[in-house]
PDB file of C-alpha atoms in Angstrom:
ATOM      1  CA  UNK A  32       0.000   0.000   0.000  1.00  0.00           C
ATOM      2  CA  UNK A  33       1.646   3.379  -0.986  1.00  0.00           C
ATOM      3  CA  UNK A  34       0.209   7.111   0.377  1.00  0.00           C
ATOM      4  CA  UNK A  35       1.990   9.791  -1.880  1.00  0.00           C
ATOM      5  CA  UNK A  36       3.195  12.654  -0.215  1.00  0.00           C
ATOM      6  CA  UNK A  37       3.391  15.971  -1.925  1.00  0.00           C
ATOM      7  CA  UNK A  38       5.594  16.523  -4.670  1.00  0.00           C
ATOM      8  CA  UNK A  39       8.456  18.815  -4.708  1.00  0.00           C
ATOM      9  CA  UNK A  40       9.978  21.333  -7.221  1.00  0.00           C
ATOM     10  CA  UNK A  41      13.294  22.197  -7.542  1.00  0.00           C
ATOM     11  CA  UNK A  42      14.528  25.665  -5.820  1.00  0.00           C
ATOM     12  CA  UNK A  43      17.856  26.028  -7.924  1.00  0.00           C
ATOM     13  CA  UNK A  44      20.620  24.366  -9.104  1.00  0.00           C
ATOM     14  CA  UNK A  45      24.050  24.864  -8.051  1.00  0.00           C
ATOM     15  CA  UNK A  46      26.855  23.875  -9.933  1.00  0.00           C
ATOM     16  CA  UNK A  47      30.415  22.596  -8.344  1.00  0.00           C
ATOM     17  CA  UNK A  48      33.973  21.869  -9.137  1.00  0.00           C
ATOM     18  CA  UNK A  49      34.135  23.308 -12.601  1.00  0.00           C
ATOM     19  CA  UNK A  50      36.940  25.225 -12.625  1.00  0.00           C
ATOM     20  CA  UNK A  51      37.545  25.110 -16.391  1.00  0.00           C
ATOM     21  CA  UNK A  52      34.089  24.128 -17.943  1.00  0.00           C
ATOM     22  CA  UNK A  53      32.040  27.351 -18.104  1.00  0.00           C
ATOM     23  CA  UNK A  54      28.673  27.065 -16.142  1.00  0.00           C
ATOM     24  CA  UNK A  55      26.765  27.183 -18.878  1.00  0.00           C
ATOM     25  CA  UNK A  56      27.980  24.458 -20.952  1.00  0.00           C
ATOM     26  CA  UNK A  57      26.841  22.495 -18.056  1.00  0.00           C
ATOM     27  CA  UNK A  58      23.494  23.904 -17.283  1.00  0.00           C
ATOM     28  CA  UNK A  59      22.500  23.463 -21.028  1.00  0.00           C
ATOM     29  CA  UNK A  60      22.775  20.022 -20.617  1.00  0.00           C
ATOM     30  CA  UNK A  61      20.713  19.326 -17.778  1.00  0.00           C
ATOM     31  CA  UNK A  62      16.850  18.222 -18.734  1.00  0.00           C
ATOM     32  CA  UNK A  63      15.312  19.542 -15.575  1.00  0.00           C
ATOM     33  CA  UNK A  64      15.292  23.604 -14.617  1.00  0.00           C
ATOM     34  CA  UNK A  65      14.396  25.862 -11.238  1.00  0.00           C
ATOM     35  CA  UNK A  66      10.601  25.827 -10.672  1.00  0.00           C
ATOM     36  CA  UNK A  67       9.837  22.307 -12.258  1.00  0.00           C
ATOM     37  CA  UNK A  68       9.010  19.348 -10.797  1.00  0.00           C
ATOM     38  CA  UNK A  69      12.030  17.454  -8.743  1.00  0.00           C
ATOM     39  CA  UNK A  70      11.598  14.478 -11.291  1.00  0.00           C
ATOM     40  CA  UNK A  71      14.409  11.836 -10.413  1.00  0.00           C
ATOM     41  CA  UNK A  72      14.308  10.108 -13.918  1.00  0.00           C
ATOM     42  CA  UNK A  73      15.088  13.581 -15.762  1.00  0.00           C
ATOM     43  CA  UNK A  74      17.949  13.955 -12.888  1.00  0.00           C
ATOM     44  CA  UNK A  75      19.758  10.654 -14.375  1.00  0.00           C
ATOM     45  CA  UNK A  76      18.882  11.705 -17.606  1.00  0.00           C
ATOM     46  CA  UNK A  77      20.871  14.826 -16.898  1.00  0.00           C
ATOM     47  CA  UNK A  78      23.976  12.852 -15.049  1.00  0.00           C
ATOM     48  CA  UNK A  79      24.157  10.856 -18.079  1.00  0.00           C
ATOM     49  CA  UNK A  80      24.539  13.662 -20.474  1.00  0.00           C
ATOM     50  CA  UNK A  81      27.414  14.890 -18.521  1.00  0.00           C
ATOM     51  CA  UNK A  82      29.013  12.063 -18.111  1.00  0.00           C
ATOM     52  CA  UNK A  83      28.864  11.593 -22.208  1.00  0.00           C
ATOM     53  CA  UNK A  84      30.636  14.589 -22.701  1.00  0.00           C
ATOM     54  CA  UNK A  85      33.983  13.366 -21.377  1.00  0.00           C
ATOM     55  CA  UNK A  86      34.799  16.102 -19.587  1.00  0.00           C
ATOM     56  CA  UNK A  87      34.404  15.122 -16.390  1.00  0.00           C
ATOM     57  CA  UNK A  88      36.817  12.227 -14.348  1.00  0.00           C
ATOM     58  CA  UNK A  89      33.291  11.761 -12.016  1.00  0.00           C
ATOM     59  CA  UNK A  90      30.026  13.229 -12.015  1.00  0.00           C
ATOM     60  CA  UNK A  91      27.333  13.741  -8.946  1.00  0.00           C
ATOM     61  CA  UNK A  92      23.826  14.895  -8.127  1.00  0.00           C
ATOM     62  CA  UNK A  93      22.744  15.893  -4.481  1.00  0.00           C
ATOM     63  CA  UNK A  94      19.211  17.242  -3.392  1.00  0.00           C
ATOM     64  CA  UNK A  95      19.797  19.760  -0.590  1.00  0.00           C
ATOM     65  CA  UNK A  96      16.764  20.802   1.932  1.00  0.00           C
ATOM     66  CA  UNK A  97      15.372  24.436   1.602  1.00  0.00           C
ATOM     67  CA  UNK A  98      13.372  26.507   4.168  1.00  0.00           C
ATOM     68  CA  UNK A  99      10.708  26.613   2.107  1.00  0.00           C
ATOM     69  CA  UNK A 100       8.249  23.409   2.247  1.00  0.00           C
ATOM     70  CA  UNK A 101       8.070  21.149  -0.998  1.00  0.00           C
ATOM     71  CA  UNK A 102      11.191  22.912  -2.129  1.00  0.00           C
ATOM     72  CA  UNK A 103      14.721  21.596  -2.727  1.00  0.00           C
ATOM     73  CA  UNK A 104      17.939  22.478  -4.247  1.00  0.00           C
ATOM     74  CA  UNK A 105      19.870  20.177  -6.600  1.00  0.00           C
ATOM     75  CA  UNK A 106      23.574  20.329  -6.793  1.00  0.00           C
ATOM     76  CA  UNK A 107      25.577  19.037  -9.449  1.00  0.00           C
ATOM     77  CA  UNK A 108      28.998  18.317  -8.307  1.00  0.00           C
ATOM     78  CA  UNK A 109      31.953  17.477 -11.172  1.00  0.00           C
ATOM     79  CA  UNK A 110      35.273  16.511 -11.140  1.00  0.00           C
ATOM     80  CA  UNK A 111      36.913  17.595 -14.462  1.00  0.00           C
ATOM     81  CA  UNK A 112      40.070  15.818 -16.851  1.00  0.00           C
ATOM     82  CA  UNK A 113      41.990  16.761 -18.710  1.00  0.00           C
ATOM     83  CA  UNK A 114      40.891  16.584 -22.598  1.00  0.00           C
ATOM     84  CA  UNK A 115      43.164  17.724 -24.653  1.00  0.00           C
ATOM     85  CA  UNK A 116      45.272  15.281 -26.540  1.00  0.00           C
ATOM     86  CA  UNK A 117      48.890  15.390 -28.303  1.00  0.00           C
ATOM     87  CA  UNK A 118      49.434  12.375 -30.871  1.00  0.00           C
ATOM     88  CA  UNK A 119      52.975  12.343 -33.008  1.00  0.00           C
ATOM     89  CA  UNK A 120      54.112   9.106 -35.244  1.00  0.00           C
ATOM     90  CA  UNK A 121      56.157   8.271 -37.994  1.00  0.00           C
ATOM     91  CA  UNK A 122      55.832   5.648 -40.681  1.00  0.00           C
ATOM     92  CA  UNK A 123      57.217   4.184 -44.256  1.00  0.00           C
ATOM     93  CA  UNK A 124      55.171   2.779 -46.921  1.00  0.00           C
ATOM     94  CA  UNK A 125      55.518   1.695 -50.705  1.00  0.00           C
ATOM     95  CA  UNK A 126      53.797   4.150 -51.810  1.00  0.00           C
ATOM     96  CA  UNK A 127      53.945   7.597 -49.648  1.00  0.00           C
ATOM     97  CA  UNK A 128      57.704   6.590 -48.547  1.00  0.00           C
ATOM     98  CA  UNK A 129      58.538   8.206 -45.175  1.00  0.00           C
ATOM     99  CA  UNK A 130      55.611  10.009 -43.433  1.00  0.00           C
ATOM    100  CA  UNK A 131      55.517  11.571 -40.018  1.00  0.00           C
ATOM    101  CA  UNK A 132      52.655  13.274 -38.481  1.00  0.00           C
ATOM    102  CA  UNK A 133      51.361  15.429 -35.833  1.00  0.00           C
ATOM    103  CA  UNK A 134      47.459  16.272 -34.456  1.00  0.00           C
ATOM    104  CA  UNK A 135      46.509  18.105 -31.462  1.00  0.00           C
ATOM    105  CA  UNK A 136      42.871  18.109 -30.243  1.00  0.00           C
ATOM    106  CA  UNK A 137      40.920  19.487 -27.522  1.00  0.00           C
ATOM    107  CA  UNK A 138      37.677  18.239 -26.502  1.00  0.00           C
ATOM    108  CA  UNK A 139      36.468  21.301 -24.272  1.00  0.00           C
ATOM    109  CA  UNK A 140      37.689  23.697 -26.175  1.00  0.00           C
ATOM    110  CA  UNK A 141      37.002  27.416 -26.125  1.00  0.00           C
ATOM    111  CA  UNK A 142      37.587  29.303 -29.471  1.00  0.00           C
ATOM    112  CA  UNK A 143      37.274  33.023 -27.320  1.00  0.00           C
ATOM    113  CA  UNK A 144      39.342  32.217 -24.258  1.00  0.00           C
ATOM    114  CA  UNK A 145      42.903  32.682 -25.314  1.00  0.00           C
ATOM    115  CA  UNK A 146      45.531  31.167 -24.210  1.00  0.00           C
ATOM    116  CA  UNK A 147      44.500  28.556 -22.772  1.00  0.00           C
ATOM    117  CA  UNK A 148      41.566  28.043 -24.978  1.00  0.00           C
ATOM    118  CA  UNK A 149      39.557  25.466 -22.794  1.00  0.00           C
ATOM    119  CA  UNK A 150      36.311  25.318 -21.074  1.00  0.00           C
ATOM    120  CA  UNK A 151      33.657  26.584 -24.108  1.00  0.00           C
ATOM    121  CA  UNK A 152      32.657  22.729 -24.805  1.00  0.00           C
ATOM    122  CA  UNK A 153      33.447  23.357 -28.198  1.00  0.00           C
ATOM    123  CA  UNK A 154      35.652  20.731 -30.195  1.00  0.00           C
ATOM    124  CA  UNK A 155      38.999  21.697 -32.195  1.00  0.00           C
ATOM    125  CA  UNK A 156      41.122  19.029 -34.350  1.00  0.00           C
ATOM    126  CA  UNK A 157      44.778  19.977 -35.907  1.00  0.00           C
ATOM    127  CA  UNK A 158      46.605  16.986 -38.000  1.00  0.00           C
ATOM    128  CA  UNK A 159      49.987  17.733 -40.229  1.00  0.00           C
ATOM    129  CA  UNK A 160      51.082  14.688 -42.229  1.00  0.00           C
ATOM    130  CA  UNK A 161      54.092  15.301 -43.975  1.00  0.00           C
ATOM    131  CA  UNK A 162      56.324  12.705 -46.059  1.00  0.00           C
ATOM    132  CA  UNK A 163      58.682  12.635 -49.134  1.00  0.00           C
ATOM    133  CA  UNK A 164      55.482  11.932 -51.429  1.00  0.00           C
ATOM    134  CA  UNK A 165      52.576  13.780 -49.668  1.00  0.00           C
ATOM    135  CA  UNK A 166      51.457  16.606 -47.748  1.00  0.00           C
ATOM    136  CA  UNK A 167      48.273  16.363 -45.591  1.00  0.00           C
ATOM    137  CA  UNK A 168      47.169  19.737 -43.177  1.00  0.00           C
ATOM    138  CA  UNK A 169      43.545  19.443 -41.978  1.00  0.00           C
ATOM    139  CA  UNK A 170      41.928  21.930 -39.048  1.00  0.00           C
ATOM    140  CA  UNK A 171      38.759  21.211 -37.811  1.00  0.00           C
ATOM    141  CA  UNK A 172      36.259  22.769 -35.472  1.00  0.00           C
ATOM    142  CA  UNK A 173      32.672  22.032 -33.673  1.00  0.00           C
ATOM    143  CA  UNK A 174      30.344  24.312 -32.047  1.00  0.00           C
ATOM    144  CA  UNK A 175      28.223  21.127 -30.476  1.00  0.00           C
ATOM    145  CA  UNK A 176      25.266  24.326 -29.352  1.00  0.00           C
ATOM    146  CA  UNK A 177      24.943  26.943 -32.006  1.00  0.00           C
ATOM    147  CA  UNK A 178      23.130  30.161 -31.183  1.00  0.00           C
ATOM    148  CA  UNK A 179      22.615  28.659 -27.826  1.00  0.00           C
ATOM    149  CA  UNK A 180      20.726  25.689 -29.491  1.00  0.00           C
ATOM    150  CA  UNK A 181      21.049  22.433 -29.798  1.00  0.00           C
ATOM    151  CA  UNK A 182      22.776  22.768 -33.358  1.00  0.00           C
ATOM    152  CA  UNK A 183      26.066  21.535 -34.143  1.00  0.00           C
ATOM    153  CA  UNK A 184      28.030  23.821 -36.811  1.00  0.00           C
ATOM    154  CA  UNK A 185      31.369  21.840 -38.007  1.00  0.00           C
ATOM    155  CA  UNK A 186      33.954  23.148 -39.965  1.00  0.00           C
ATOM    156  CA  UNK A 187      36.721  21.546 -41.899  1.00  0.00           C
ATOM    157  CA  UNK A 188      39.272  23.122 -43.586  1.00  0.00           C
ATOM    158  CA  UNK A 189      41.809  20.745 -45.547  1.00  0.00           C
ATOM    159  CA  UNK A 190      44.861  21.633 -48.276  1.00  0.00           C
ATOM    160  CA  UNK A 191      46.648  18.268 -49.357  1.00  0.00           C
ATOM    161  CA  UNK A 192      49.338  17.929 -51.761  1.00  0.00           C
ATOM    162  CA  UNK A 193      50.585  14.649 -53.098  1.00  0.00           C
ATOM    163  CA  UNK A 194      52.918  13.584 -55.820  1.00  0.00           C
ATOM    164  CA  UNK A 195      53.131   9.771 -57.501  1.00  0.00           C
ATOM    165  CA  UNK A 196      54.677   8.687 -60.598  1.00  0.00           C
ATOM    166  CA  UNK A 197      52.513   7.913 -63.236  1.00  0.00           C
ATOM    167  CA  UNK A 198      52.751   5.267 -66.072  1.00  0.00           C
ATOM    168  CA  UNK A 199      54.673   7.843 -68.266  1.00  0.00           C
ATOM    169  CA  UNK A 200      55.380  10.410 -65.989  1.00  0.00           C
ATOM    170  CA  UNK A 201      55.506  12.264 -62.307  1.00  0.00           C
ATOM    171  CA  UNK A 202      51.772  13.376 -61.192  1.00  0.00           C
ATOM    172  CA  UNK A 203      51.548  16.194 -58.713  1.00  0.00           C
ATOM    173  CA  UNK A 204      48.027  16.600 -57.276  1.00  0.00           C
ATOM    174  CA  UNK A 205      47.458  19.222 -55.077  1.00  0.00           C
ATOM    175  CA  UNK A 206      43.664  19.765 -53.172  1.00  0.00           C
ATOM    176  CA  UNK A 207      42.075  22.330 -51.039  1.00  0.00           C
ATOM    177  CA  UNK A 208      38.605  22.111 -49.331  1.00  0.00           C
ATOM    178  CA  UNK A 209      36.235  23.340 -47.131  1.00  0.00           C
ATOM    179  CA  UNK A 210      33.438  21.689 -45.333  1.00  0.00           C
ATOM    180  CA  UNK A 211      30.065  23.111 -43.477  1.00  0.00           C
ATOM    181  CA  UNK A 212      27.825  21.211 -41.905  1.00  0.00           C
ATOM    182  CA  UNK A 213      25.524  20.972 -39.407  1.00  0.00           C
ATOM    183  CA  UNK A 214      23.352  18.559 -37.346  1.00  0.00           C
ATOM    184  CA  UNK A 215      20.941  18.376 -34.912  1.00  0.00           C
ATOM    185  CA  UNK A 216      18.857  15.860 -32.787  1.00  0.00           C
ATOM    186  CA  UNK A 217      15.209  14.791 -34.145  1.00  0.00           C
ATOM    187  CA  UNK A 218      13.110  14.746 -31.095  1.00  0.00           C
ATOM    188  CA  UNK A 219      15.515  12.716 -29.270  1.00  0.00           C
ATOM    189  CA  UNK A 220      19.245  12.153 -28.319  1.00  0.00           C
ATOM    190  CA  UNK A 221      18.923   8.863 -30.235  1.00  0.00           C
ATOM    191  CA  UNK A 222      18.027  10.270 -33.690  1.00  0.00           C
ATOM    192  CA  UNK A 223      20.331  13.036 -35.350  1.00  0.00           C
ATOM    193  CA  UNK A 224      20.249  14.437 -39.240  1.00  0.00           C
ATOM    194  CA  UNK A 225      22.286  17.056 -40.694  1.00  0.00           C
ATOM    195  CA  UNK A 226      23.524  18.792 -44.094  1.00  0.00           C
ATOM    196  CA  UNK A 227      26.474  19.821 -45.160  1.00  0.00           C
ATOM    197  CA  UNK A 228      28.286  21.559 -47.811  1.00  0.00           C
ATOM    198  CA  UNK A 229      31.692  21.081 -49.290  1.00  0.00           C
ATOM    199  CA  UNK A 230      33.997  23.001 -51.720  1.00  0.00           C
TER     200      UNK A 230
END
């Protein structure tokens, strides 16, 4: 036999231990707000959206009693990592001979926050490849909420330049290329379309 008591609504939400992640890059991915019902379900729907981010090392949520009756705080406490990334290598083949490369990336990444350029929850990509036989530089970016919604705008930017020889003769290629795109979810974080346009 179960008596329901009265429901409660959520006061505000305070958010801990980001140091580097700007509040609102949390806060925008949270599925419950001040004033709504304290719904537990939407709570570990919100956890779980943090946690897929992969900013965070750990990731907690706390109700906290209010003075006012029916009323509660939630606090969402984070512990951040570190999520940038430097990759180098080197390599032969038949065909491109020696190659070495180099790619930085930064998954929090923060486009207006010089110079550490962290915290914005944007995504940023650098890769040089460079070899006796080819030339590969390719930058791209991600703005995961654009105009403060849920719209991701990518940009790639590529210039590649690669020389073979040919049945008769050496073949130089050189190519340079831009991509737009962007995507969004369709009524749920399960089902995502976009459009893009390259040049």
């Amino acid at each position: 036999q179960i008596e329901e008591g009265q429901k409660s609504y959520i006061e505000k939400i305070e958010i801990k231990g980001n140091n580097k992640t700007k509040d609102k890059v949390i806060r925008r991915e949270l599925a419950v707000s001040p004033g709504e019902v304290f719904n537990s379900v939407r709570i570990k729907l919100s956890k779980q959206r943090l946690e897929n981010l992969q900013y965070f090392e750990k990731v907690d949520t706390r109700e906290d009693p209010t003075d006012v009756p029916n009323r509660k705080n939630l606090t969402v406490g984070v512990q951040e990592k570190s999520t940038g990334n430097v990759t180098f290598g080197a390599g032969f083949s038949s065909v491109d001979s020696i190659v070495g490369f180099v790619e930085v990336s930064q998954g929090n990444f923060d486009l207006f926050k010089p110079p550490t350029f962290t915290g914005g929850g944007q995504k940023f990509r650098l890769r040089v490849q460079y070899g006796a036989q080819r030339q590969d530089f390719l930058v791209s970016f991600v703005e995961p909420w654009f105009l403060n919604r849920k719209l991701a705008l990518s940009v790639d930017l590529y210039h590649r330049e690669l020389s073979f020889q040919g049945r008769d003769n050496r073949v130089d290629e050189t190519r340079t290329g831009m991509r737009l795109g962007v995507t969004r979810a369709l009524g749920s974080d399960f089902l995502i379309g976009g459009i893009s346009y390259t040049i």
